[in-house]
PDB file of C-alpha atoms in Angstrom:
ATOM      1  CA  MET A   1      84.917 144.586 113.775  1.00 81.00           C
ATOM      2  CA  HIS A   2      82.496 147.274 114.855  1.00 83.00           C
ATOM      3  CA  GLU A   3      85.339 149.604 115.679  1.00 83.00           C
ATOM      4  CA  ALA A   4      86.879 148.869 112.209  1.00 83.00           C
ATOM      5  CA  ARG A   5      83.700 149.767 110.444  1.00 83.00           C
ATOM      6  CA  THR A   6      83.190 152.969 112.434  1.00 85.00           C
ATOM      7  CA  SER A   7      86.734 154.005 111.704  1.00 84.00           C
ATOM      8  CA  GLY A   8      86.396 153.307 107.956  1.00 83.00           C
ATOM      9  CA  GLN A   9      88.742 150.254 107.821  1.00 84.00           C
ATOM     10  CA  PRO A  10      87.888 146.903 106.244  1.00 84.00           C
ATOM     11  CA  GLU A  11      86.625 144.315 108.647  1.00 79.00           C
ATOM     12  CA  GLU A  12      89.302 141.827 107.475  1.00 81.00           C
ATOM     13  CA  THR A  13      92.041 144.043 108.927  1.00 81.00           C
ATOM     14  CA  ALA A  14      90.407 144.123 112.329  1.00 82.00           C
ATOM     15  CA  GLN A  15      92.579 142.543 115.088  1.00 83.00           C
ATOM     16  CA  LEU A  16      90.268 140.088 116.744  1.00 84.00           C
ATOM     17  CA  ILE A  17      90.623 139.018 120.355  1.00 82.00           C
ATOM     18  CA  GLU A  18      89.811 135.375 120.752  1.00 85.00           C
ATOM     19  CA  THR A  19      88.406 134.322 124.131  1.00 87.00           C
ATOM     20  CA  GLU A  20      87.627 130.942 125.576  1.00 89.00           C
ATOM     21  CA  TRP A  21      85.439 130.237 128.591  1.00 92.00           C
ATOM     22  CA  SER A  22      86.836 127.580 130.960  1.00 92.00           C
ATOM     23  CA  ILE A  23      86.983 126.624 134.609  1.00 92.00           C
ATOM     24  CA  MET A  24      90.380 126.258 136.129  1.00 86.00           C
ATOM     25  CA  GLN A  25      91.427 125.397 139.665  1.00 87.00           C
ATOM     26  CA  THR A  26      94.304 127.544 140.962  1.00 89.00           C
ATOM     27  CA  TRP A  27      96.006 127.901 144.348  1.00 91.00           C
ATOM     28  CA  ARG A  28      96.206 131.401 145.767  1.00 93.00           C
ATOM     29  CA  TYR A  29      98.182 132.637 148.687  1.00 92.00           C
ATOM     30  CA  ARG A  30      97.292 135.378 151.193  1.00 94.00           C
ATOM     31  CA  PHE A  31      99.463 136.861 153.936  1.00 94.00           C
ATOM     32  CA  PHE A  32      97.585 138.404 156.912  1.00 95.00           C
ATOM     33  CA  SER A  33      98.899 140.456 159.824  1.00 95.00           C
ATOM     34  CA  PRO A  34      97.892 139.514 163.392  1.00 94.00           C
ATOM     35  CA  LEU A  35      95.269 142.266 163.171  1.00 94.00           C
ATOM     36  CA  GLY A  36      93.741 140.801 160.005  1.00 93.00           C
ATOM     37  CA  ASP A  37      95.178 143.263 157.447  1.00 95.00           C
ATOM     38  CA  LEU A  38      95.880 141.671 154.030  1.00 95.00           C
ATOM     39  CA  LEU A  39      99.581 142.197 153.386  1.00 95.00           C
ATOM     40  CA  ASP A  40      99.893 140.395 150.013  1.00 94.00           C
ATOM     41  CA  GLU A  41      98.021 137.948 147.798  1.00 95.00           C
ATOM     42  CA  GLY A  42      98.379 136.256 144.487  1.00 93.00           C
ATOM     43  CA  GLU A  43      98.610 132.954 142.631  1.00 92.00           C
ATOM     44  CA  THR A  44     101.074 130.268 143.612  1.00 90.00           C
ATOM     45  CA  PRO A  45     104.644 131.133 142.411  1.00 88.00           C
ATOM     46  CA  TYR A  46     105.456 127.449 141.862  1.00 86.00           C
ATOM     47  CA  TRP A  47     105.588 126.043 138.378  1.00 81.00           C
ATOM     48  CA  HIS A  48     103.646 122.948 139.460  1.00 81.00           C
ATOM     49  CA  GLY A  49     100.701 125.184 140.373  1.00 84.00           C
ATOM     50  CA  GLU A  50     100.374 123.734 143.892  1.00 86.00           C
ATOM     51  CA  HIS A  51     101.076 124.746 147.431  1.00 88.00           C
ATOM     52  CA  PRO A  52     104.377 123.763 149.091  1.00 88.00           C
ATOM     53  CA  TYR A  53     102.779 121.759 151.884  1.00 90.00           C
ATOM     54  CA  VAL A  54     101.966 118.038 152.377  1.00 92.00           C
ATOM     55  CA  PHE A  55      99.288 116.890 154.771  1.00 88.00           C
ATOM     56  CA  LYS A  56      98.256 113.388 155.848  1.00 88.00           C
ATOM     57  CA  LEU A  57      95.036 113.012 157.739  1.00 86.00           C
ATOM     58  CA  TYR A  58      94.792 109.445 159.009  1.00 82.00           C
ATOM     59  CA  PRO A  59      92.442 107.909 159.570  1.00 81.00           C
ATOM     60  CA  LEU A  60      89.903 110.195 157.940  1.00 77.00           C
ATOM     61  CA  ILE A  61      86.473 108.735 158.796  1.00 77.00           C
ATOM     62  CA  ASP A  62      83.339 110.664 157.894  1.00 82.00           C
ATOM     63  CA  GLY A  63      85.372 113.878 157.688  1.00 82.00           C
ATOM     64  CA  GLU A  64      86.948 113.362 161.157  1.00 84.00           C
ATOM     65  CA  VAL A  65      90.457 112.444 162.097  1.00 84.00           C
ATOM     66  CA  HIS A  66      90.665 109.807 164.838  1.00 80.00           C
ATOM     67  CA  ALA A  67      93.930 109.002 166.522  1.00 79.00           C
ATOM     68  CA  PHE A  68      95.321 105.493 166.770  1.00 77.00           C
ATOM     69  CA  VAL A  69      94.870 105.470 170.496  1.00 81.00           C
ATOM     70  CA  GLU A  70      91.221 106.470 170.394  1.00 82.00           C
ATOM     71  CA  ASP A  71      90.066 102.921 170.660  1.00 82.00           C
ATOM     72  CA  VAL A  72      91.869 102.520 173.979  1.00 85.00           C
ATOM     73  CA  ILE A  73      90.947 105.784 175.587  1.00 88.00           C
ATOM     74  CA  ASP A  74      88.348 104.130 177.796  1.00 88.00           C
ATOM     75  CA  GLN A  75      90.824 101.522 178.975  1.00 87.00           C
ATOM     76  CA  GLN A  76      93.368 104.247 179.716  1.00 89.00           C
ATOM     77  CA  ARG A  77      90.874 106.245 181.755  1.00 91.00           C
ATOM     78  CA  TYR A  78      89.891 103.125 183.747  1.00 89.00           C
ATOM     79  CA  ILE A  79      93.582 102.293 184.306  1.00 90.00           C
ATOM     80  CA  ASN A  80      94.185 105.845 185.639  1.00 91.00           C
ATOM     81  CA  ARG A  81      91.209 105.489 187.917  1.00 90.00           C
ATOM     82  CA  LEU A  82      92.385 102.137 189.227  1.00 88.00           C
ATOM     83  CA  ILE A  83      95.875 103.441 189.911  1.00 88.00           C
ATOM     84  CA  THR A  84      94.459 106.464 191.773  1.00 90.00           C
ATOM     85  CA  MET A  85      92.174 104.189 193.801  1.00 86.00           C
ATOM     86  CA  ILE A  86      95.080 101.862 194.782  1.00 83.00           C
ATOM     87  CA  ASP A  87      97.167 104.831 195.779  1.00 85.00           C
ATOM     88  CA  PHE A  88      94.323 106.252 197.880  1.00 84.00           C
ATOM     89  CA  ILE A  89      93.715 102.907 199.594  1.00 81.00           C
ATOM     90  CA  MET A  90      97.361 102.429 200.443  1.00 78.00           C
ATOM     91  CA  GLY A  91      97.599 105.988 201.770  1.00 77.00           C
ATOM     92  CA  SER A  92      94.494 105.722 203.943  1.00 76.00           C
ATOM     93  CA  SER A  93      94.949 102.108 205.234  1.00 74.00           C
ATOM     94  CA  ALA A  94      96.292 101.327 208.705  1.00 69.00           C
ATOM     95  CA  LYS A  95     100.016 100.917 208.720  1.00 72.00           C
ATOM     96  CA  GLY A  96     101.667 100.070 212.004  1.00 73.00           C
ATOM     97  CA  VAL A  97      98.875 101.290 214.298  1.00 78.00           C
ATOM     98  CA  LEU A  98      99.775 100.467 217.944  1.00 80.00           C
ATOM     99  CA  LEU A  99      97.091  99.162 220.296  1.00 82.00           C
ATOM    100  CA  PHE A 100      98.356  99.799 223.811  1.00 82.00           C
ATOM    101  CA  PRO A 101      96.040  98.956 226.751  1.00 82.00           C
ATOM    102  CA  GLU A 102      95.632 101.746 229.285  1.00 79.00           C
ATOM    103  CA  ASP A 103      96.148  99.527 232.231  1.00 77.00           C
ATOM    104  CA  GLN A 104      99.528  98.436 230.787  1.00 79.00           C
ATOM    105  CA  ILE A 105     101.012 101.950 230.746  1.00 81.00           C
ATOM    106  CA  PRO A 106     104.153 101.805 232.884  1.00 81.00           C
ATOM    107  CA  ASP A 107     104.540 104.085 235.914  1.00 80.00           C
ATOM    108  CA  GLY A 108     106.315 107.344 235.096  1.00 81.00           C
ATOM    109  CA  MET A 109     105.572 107.205 231.358  1.00 85.00           C
ATOM    110  CA  THR A 110     102.914 108.832 229.297  1.00 86.00           C
ATOM    111  CA  ILE A 111     101.359 107.605 226.081  1.00 85.00           C
ATOM    112  CA  GLU A 112     103.575 110.165 224.197  1.00 87.00           C
ATOM    113  CA  ASP A 113     106.651 108.613 225.781  1.00 85.00           C
ATOM    114  CA  ILE A 114     105.515 105.160 224.711  1.00 84.00           C
ATOM    115  CA  ALA A 115     104.847 106.333 221.165  1.00 83.00           C
ATOM    116  CA  ASP A 116     108.347 107.968 220.991  1.00 85.00           C
ATOM    117  CA  GLU A 117     110.037 104.932 222.410  1.00 82.00           C
ATOM    118  CA  TRP A 118     108.099 102.579 220.201  1.00 81.00           C
ATOM    119  CA  THR A 119     109.224 104.262 216.996  1.00 81.00           C
ATOM    120  CA  LYS A 120     112.958 104.128 217.973  1.00 81.00           C
ATOM    121  CA  TYR A 121     114.974 101.338 216.371  1.00 76.00           C
ATOM    122  CA  ASN A 122     116.535 100.517 219.781  1.00 79.00           C
ATOM    123  CA  GLY A 123     113.635 101.666 221.952  1.00 80.00           C
ATOM    124  CA  ILE A 124     112.791  99.874 225.260  1.00 79.00           C
ATOM    125  CA  ILE A 125     109.527 100.029 227.108  1.00 78.00           C
ATOM    126  CA  LEU A 126     109.720  98.504 230.555  1.00 77.00           C
ATOM    127  CA  PHE A 127     106.449  97.509 232.072  1.00 76.00           C
ATOM    128  CA  ARG A 128     104.968  94.830 234.322  1.00 76.00           C
ATOM    129  CA  PRO A 129     102.082  92.977 232.544  1.00 77.00           C
ATOM    130  CA  ARG A 130      98.968  92.387 234.492  1.00 76.00           C
ATOM    131  CA  PRO A 131      97.461  88.883 234.362  1.00 78.00           C
ATOM    132  CA  GLY A 132      94.498  88.695 232.017  1.00 76.00           C
ATOM    133  CA  SER A 133      95.185  92.021 230.318  1.00 76.00           C
ATOM    134  CA  PRO A 134      95.868  92.000 226.521  1.00 80.00           C
ATOM    135  CA  MET A 135      99.397  92.690 225.381  1.00 81.00           C
ATOM    136  CA  PRO A 136     100.221  95.709 223.186  1.00 83.00           C
ATOM    137  CA  GLN A 137     100.045  94.836 219.563  1.00 80.00           C
ATOM    138  CA  GLN A 138     100.743  96.617 216.249  1.00 77.00           C
ATOM    139  CA  ILE A 139      98.209  96.387 213.384  1.00 74.00           C
ATOM    140  CA  ALA A 140      99.199  96.591 209.642  1.00 71.00           C
ATOM    141  CA  VAL A 141      96.152  96.164 207.427  1.00 68.00           C
ATOM    142  CA  ASN A 142      96.654  95.004 203.870  1.00 65.00           C
ATOM    143  CA  ALA A 143      93.601  96.771 202.402  1.00 60.00           C
ATOM    144  CA  THR A 144      94.796  96.724 198.851  1.00 56.00           C
ATOM    145  CA  GLN A 145      93.508  93.167 198.266  1.00 63.00           C
ATOM    146  CA  VAL A 146      90.119  94.360 197.108  1.00 64.00           C
ATOM    147  CA  GLY A 147      90.406  93.144 193.441  1.00 77.00           C
ATOM    148  CA  ALA A 148      91.948  96.340 192.105  1.00 78.00           C
ATOM    149  CA  TYR A 149      95.074  94.608 190.954  1.00 80.00           C
ATOM    150  CA  GLU A 150      93.058  91.996 189.073  1.00 83.00           C
ATOM    151  CA  MET A 151      91.055  94.637 187.371  1.00 85.00           C
ATOM    152  CA  LEU A 152      94.272  96.550 186.498  1.00 84.00           C
ATOM    153  CA  SER A 153      95.730  93.414 184.940  1.00 85.00           C
ATOM    154  CA  LEU A 154      92.509  92.796 182.990  1.00 86.00           C
ATOM    155  CA  GLN A 155      92.561  96.299 181.584  1.00 85.00           C
ATOM    156  CA  MET A 156      96.168  95.935 180.567  1.00 84.00           C
ATOM    157  CA  ARG A 157      95.356  92.747 178.657  1.00 84.00           C
ATOM    158  CA  LEU A 158      92.409  94.535 177.007  1.00 85.00           C
ATOM    159  CA  PHE A 159      94.813  97.297 176.123  1.00 82.00           C
ATOM    160  CA  GLU A 160      96.900  94.849 174.011  1.00 79.00           C
ATOM    161  CA  ASP A 161      93.938  92.980 172.562  1.00 80.00           C
ATOM    162  CA  ILE A 162      92.176  96.154 171.364  1.00 81.00           C
ATOM    163  CA  SER A 163      95.268  97.971 169.954  1.00 78.00           C
ATOM    164  CA  GLY A 164      96.762  94.776 168.489  1.00 74.00           C
ATOM    165  CA  VAL A 165     100.217  95.796 169.809  1.00 76.00           C
ATOM    166  CA  HIS A 166     101.380  92.870 171.892  1.00 73.00           C
ATOM    167  CA  GLY A 167     104.475  92.490 174.032  1.00 73.00           C
ATOM    168  CA  ALA A 168     106.348  90.607 171.397  1.00 71.00           C
ATOM    169  CA  MET A 169     106.277  93.625 169.037  1.00 71.00           C
ATOM    170  CA  GLN A 170     107.219  95.899 171.889  1.00 71.00           C
ATOM    171  CA  GLY A 171     110.389  93.848 172.471  1.00 71.00           C
ATOM    172  CA  LYS A 172     109.352  92.460 175.823  1.00 74.00           C
ATOM    173  CA  ALA A 173     111.002  89.267 176.992  1.00 75.00           C
ATOM    174  CA  ALA A 174     108.824  86.201 176.368  1.00 73.00           C
ATOM    175  CA  GLN A 175     107.678  83.993 179.188  1.00 75.00           C
ATOM    176  CA  SER A 176     109.627  80.838 180.041  1.00 78.00           C
ATOM    177  CA  GLY A 177     108.752  78.031 177.664  1.00 78.00           C
ATOM    178  CA  THR A 178     107.480  80.224 174.832  1.00 77.00           C
ATOM    179  CA  PRO A 179     108.524  78.734 171.468  1.00 80.00           C
ATOM    180  CA  ALA A 180     110.488  81.003 169.133  1.00 78.00           C
ATOM    181  CA  SER A 181     108.033  80.288 166.327  1.00 78.00           C
ATOM    182  CA  LEU A 182     105.113  81.483 168.480  1.00 78.00           C
ATOM    183  CA  TYR A 183     107.075  84.677 169.449  1.00 74.00           C
ATOM    184  CA  ALA A 184     107.788  85.384 165.772  1.00 76.00           C
ATOM    185  CA  GLN A 185     104.119  84.705 164.923  1.00 76.00           C
ATOM    186  CA  GLN A 186     102.943  87.193 167.500  1.00 73.00           C
ATOM    187  CA  ILE A 187     105.260  89.820 166.015  1.00 73.00           C
ATOM    188  CA  GLN A 188     103.797  89.085 162.539  1.00 74.00           C
ATOM    189  CA  TYR A 189     100.230  89.336 163.767  1.00 73.00           C
ATOM    190  CA  SER A 190     100.971  92.666 165.471  1.00 72.00           C
ATOM    191  CA  SER A 191     102.584  93.950 162.217  1.00 72.00           C
ATOM    192  CA  THR A 192      99.537  92.905 160.294  1.00 75.00           C
ATOM    193  CA  ASN A 193      97.187  94.865 162.563  1.00 72.00           C
ATOM    194  CA  LEU A 194      99.367  97.973 162.029  1.00 76.00           C
ATOM    195  CA  LEU A 195      99.902  97.406 158.309  1.00 81.00           C
ATOM    196  CA  ASP A 196      97.336 100.056 157.308  1.00 82.00           C
ATOM    197  CA  LEU A 197      99.064 102.649 159.525  1.00 81.00           C
ATOM    198  CA  PHE A 198     102.522 101.834 158.163  1.00 82.00           C
ATOM    199  CA  GLU A 199     101.270 101.934 154.519  1.00 86.00           C
ATOM    200  CA  SER A 200      99.611 105.316 155.100  1.00 87.00           C
ATOM    201  CA  PHE A 201     102.751 106.726 156.552  1.00 88.00           C
ATOM    202  CA  LYS A 202     104.704 105.315 153.623  1.00 87.00           C
ATOM    203  CA  THR A 203     102.277 107.049 151.242  1.00 88.00           C
ATOM    204  CA  PHE A 204     102.767 110.336 153.160  1.00 91.00           C
ATOM    205  CA  ARG A 205     106.585 110.011 152.820  1.00 90.00           C
ATOM    206  CA  GLU A 206     106.253 109.458 149.097  1.00 89.00           C
ATOM    207  CA  ASP A 207     104.039 112.593 148.748  1.00 90.00           C
ATOM    208  CA  ARG A 208     106.440 114.585 150.831  1.00 90.00           C
ATOM    209  CA  ASP A 209     109.457 113.528 148.772  1.00 89.00           C
ATOM    210  CA  ILE A 210     107.674 114.295 145.512  1.00 88.00           C
ATOM    211  CA  LYS A 211     106.818 117.798 146.810  1.00 89.00           C
ATOM    212  CA  ILE A 212     110.401 118.275 147.873  1.00 88.00           C
ATOM    213  CA  MET A 213     111.629 117.268 144.389  1.00 84.00           C
ATOM    214  CA  LYS A 214     109.190 119.668 142.710  1.00 84.00           C
ATOM    215  CA  THR A 215     110.403 122.438 144.946  1.00 84.00           C
ATOM    216  CA  ILE A 216     114.038 121.615 144.247  1.00 81.00           C
ATOM    217  CA  GLN A 217     113.425 121.877 140.538  1.00 81.00           C
ATOM    218  CA  GLN A 218     112.349 125.510 140.934  1.00 80.00           C
ATOM    219  CA  PHE A 219     114.690 126.469 143.734  1.00 82.00           C
ATOM    220  CA  TYR A 220     118.051 125.657 142.087  1.00 80.00           C
ATOM    221  CA  SER A 221     118.618 127.972 139.108  1.00 80.00           C
ATOM    222  CA  ASP A 222     122.333 127.243 138.428  1.00 82.00           C
ATOM    223  CA  ASN A 223     124.161 124.098 137.470  1.00 83.00           C
ATOM    224  CA  ARG A 224     125.455 122.160 140.468  1.00 79.00           C
ATOM    225  CA  TYR A 225     127.193 118.907 141.194  1.00 77.00           C
ATOM    226  CA  LEU A 226     125.507 116.283 143.321  1.00 71.00           C
ATOM    227  CA  ASN A 227     127.288 113.935 145.717  1.00 65.00           C
ATOM    228  CA  LEU A 228     126.173 110.430 144.707  1.00 58.00           C
ATOM    229  CA  ALA A 229     127.329 107.280 146.478  1.00 58.00           C
ATOM    230  CA  GLY A 230     128.710 104.426 144.469  1.00 54.00           C
ATOM    231  CA  ASN A 231     130.518 104.211 141.114  1.00 52.00           C
ATOM    232  CA  ASN A 232     127.660 103.541 138.722  1.00 53.00           C
ATOM    233  CA  TYR A 233     127.042 107.195 137.913  1.00 55.00           C
ATOM    234  CA  GLY A 234     128.720 109.173 135.199  1.00 56.00           C
ATOM    235  CA  LYS A 235     129.498 112.866 135.033  1.00 55.00           C
ATOM    236  CA  GLU A 236     126.264 113.648 133.266  1.00 55.00           C
ATOM    237  CA  ILE A 237     124.135 112.095 135.943  1.00 62.00           C
ATOM    238  CA  SER A 238     126.014 113.780 138.787  1.00 69.00           C
ATOM    239  CA  THR A 239     125.519 117.221 137.252  1.00 76.00           C
ATOM    240  CA  TYR A 240     122.270 119.003 137.964  1.00 77.00           C
ATOM    241  CA  THR A 241     121.016 121.076 135.040  1.00 80.00           C
ATOM    242  CA  PRO A 242     117.872 123.137 135.772  1.00 80.00           C
ATOM    243  CA  GLU A 243     116.811 123.456 132.163  1.00 78.00           C
ATOM    244  CA  GLU A 244     116.668 119.711 131.737  1.00 78.00           C
ATOM    245  CA  VAL A 245     114.685 118.768 134.831  1.00 76.00           C
ATOM    246  CA  ARG A 246     112.404 121.756 135.304  1.00 74.00           C
ATOM    247  CA  ASN A 247     108.709 121.350 134.577  1.00 72.00           C
ATOM    248  CA  THR A 248     109.253 117.568 134.526  1.00 74.00           C
ATOM    249  CA  GLU A 249     106.637 115.278 135.979  1.00 74.00           C
ATOM    250  CA  PHE A 250     107.933 112.144 137.617  1.00 73.00           C
ATOM    251  CA  ASP A 251     106.873 109.297 139.881  1.00 76.00           C
ATOM    252  CA  LEU A 252     108.591 108.268 143.099  1.00 75.00           C
ATOM    253  CA  SER A 253     108.210 105.119 145.148  1.00 75.00           C
ATOM    254  CA  ILE A 254     109.844 104.122 148.443  1.00 71.00           C
ATOM    255  CA  ALA A 255     110.787 100.488 148.806  1.00 69.00           C
ATOM    256  CA  GLU A 256     111.967  98.660 151.956  1.00 65.00           C
ATOM    257  CA  THR A 257     115.470  97.428 151.952  1.00 65.00           C
ATOM    258  CA  LEU A 258     116.737  94.160 153.296  1.00 60.00           C
ATOM    259  CA  SER A 259     120.213  95.449 153.788  1.00 66.00           C
ATOM    260  CA  THR A 260     120.415  94.773 157.484  1.00 71.00           C
ATOM    261  CA  PRO A 261     123.684  93.799 159.260  1.00 76.00           C
ATOM    262  CA  ALA A 262     122.428  90.197 159.841  1.00 72.00           C
ATOM    263  CA  LEU A 263     121.441  89.748 156.224  1.00 76.00           C
ATOM    264  CA  ARG A 264     124.712  91.224 154.901  1.00 80.00           C
ATOM    265  CA  MET A 265     126.693  88.846 157.136  1.00 83.00           C
ATOM    266  CA  ALA A 266     124.682  85.836 155.948  1.00 81.00           C
ATOM    267  CA  SER A 267     125.008  86.814 152.272  1.00 84.00           C
ATOM    268  CA  ASN A 268     128.693  87.423 152.562  1.00 86.00           C
ATOM    269  CA  GLU A 269     129.215  84.085 154.232  1.00 88.00           C
ATOM    270  CA  PHE A 270     127.196  82.359 151.487  1.00 88.00           C
ATOM    271  CA  LEU A 271     129.249  84.081 148.748  1.00 89.00           C
ATOM    272  CA  MET A 272     132.454  83.140 150.517  1.00 89.00           C
ATOM    273  CA  GLU A 273     131.403  79.444 150.526  1.00 89.00           C
ATOM    274  CA  LEU A 274     130.767  79.683 146.780  1.00 89.00           C
ATOM    275  CA  PHE A 275     134.114  81.378 146.222  1.00 89.00           C
ATOM    276  CA  ARG A 276     135.980  78.738 148.260  1.00 90.00           C
ATOM    277  CA  SER A 277     134.301  75.945 146.266  1.00 89.00           C
ATOM    278  CA  GLY A 278     135.276  77.606 142.974  1.00 88.00           C
ATOM    279  CA  LYS A 279     131.672  78.308 141.853  1.00 88.00           C
ATOM    280  CA  ILE A 280     132.188  82.036 141.443  1.00 89.00           C
ATOM    281  CA  SER A 281     135.192  84.267 140.599  1.00 88.00           C
ATOM    282  CA  LEU A 282     136.711  87.002 142.684  1.00 87.00           C
ATOM    283  CA  GLU A 283     134.964  89.712 140.609  1.00 87.00           C
ATOM    284  CA  MET A 284     131.600  88.087 141.119  1.00 88.00           C
ATOM    285  CA  LEU A 285     132.281  87.896 144.832  1.00 87.00           C
ATOM    286  CA  LEU A 286     133.105  91.612 145.089  1.00 86.00           C
ATOM    287  CA  GLN A 287     130.271  92.736 142.833  1.00 86.00           C
ATOM    288  CA  ASN A 288     127.534  90.808 144.717  1.00 86.00           C
ATOM    289  CA  GLY A 289     128.987  90.966 148.235  1.00 85.00           C
ATOM    290  CA  ALA A 290     128.687  93.819 150.830  1.00 83.00           C
ATOM    291  CA  PHE A 291     132.361  94.414 151.513  1.00 84.00           C
ATOM    292  CA  PRO A 292     133.621  97.904 152.434  1.00 82.00           C
ATOM    293  CA  PHE A 293     136.690  97.578 150.162  1.00 82.00           C
ATOM    294  CA  ALA A 294     134.917  96.013 147.217  1.00 83.00           C
ATOM    295  CA  ASP A 295     134.867  99.149 144.948  1.00 85.00           C
ATOM    296  CA  LYS A 296     138.585  99.868 145.318  1.00 86.00           C
ATOM    297  CA  LEU A 297     139.555  96.253 144.892  1.00 87.00           C
ATOM    298  CA  LEU A 298     137.392  95.922 141.739  1.00 87.00           C
ATOM    299  CA  GLN A 299     138.974  99.058 140.257  1.00 87.00           C
ATOM    300  CA  ALA A 300     142.442  97.651 141.014  1.00 87.00           C
ATOM    301  CA  ILE A 301     141.585  94.304 139.403  1.00 87.00           C
ATOM    302  CA  HIS A 302     140.183  95.972 136.272  1.00 85.00           C
ATOM    303  CA  GLN A 303     143.236  98.243 136.000  1.00 86.00           C
ATOM    304  CA  SER A 304     145.542  95.231 136.389  1.00 86.00           C
ATOM    305  CA  GLN A 305     143.600  93.337 133.769  1.00 83.00           C
ATOM    306  CA  ALA A 306     143.749  96.294 131.330  1.00 83.00           C
ATOM    307  CA  GLU A 307     147.517  96.606 131.782  1.00 82.00           C
ATOM    308  CA  SER A 308     147.983  92.890 131.199  1.00 81.00           C
ATOM    309  CA  THR A 309     145.905  93.107 128.030  1.00 80.00           C
ATOM    310  CA  GLN A 310     147.888  96.009 126.697  1.00 77.00           C
ATOM    311  CA  GLN A 311     151.166  94.169 127.394  1.00 74.00           C
ATOM    312  CA  ASN A 312     149.997  91.045 125.611  1.00 72.00           C
ATOM    313  CA  THR A 313     148.688  92.969 122.552  1.00 71.00           C
ATOM    314  CA  ALA A 314     151.753  95.258 122.267  1.00 61.00           C
ATOM    315  CA  PRO A 315     153.847  94.581 119.098  1.00 62.00           C
ATOM    316  CA  GLN A 316     157.140  92.877 119.670  1.00 57.00           C
ATOM    317  CA  ILE A 317     160.163  94.849 118.363  1.00 55.00           C
TER     318      ILE A 317
END
């Protein structure tokens, strides 16, 4: 307006510039060389205004990330110390030491000859024992029975108790006489102890997949066909159109499936019993069962029914 007045123009004709003060959070990128030179910088090129990375810091306690095995680090150190101690004891203990009296050394042989003959698998040492003199004997000391094995077994049990991961969850064979219900209960308890870890990983997968979907929306700029499994999708759904999906916010959730081989076999057997008893039709059996040929057989049945309907409704000439 000041410029309009100084130039002799009416203030109403002045082109005003409207400004608005605000605080906005943006992501910026910078590329540095190994020497620290700034190569390029700018705001994020993604339409969602974020970075293309996904991080999961678990567990984040007081700003620090602690590993799952941190609680058992002390036990692991003590187990390593015990194994090293047992190995040292076994290596330094007496194994096959020969006590040979000097007065029993045969004539014409030295102690080296006796040691060489003693270590042969078919060695023979001929000597005449003197009455009252001790006979040669070999000493093998079992010096490992100092409680190290008991301490090692204790630390291994503490390892399982602290981590909550017992042998049942690891797939170890149960002891003789262990009921199947108790074995299944141990697996359930171990899964409960690790539930927070599994849920955190599930959340990380959801965040990762959402980030991938947002990146795909910007990456593909042309129409493309998607390979979708099943026959419940039309041509419109199987065609990717960037203009329709770009800048679209969505939610994604990952659910656990119960489609295991054992469950499919049990469900198919249950459906077959219902089919044999006449409770369900063939179409219901194929639609709800997990048969590899169900789709093709259903299409053939529908086509056959459609042809029969056309023949029945055709006018008689």
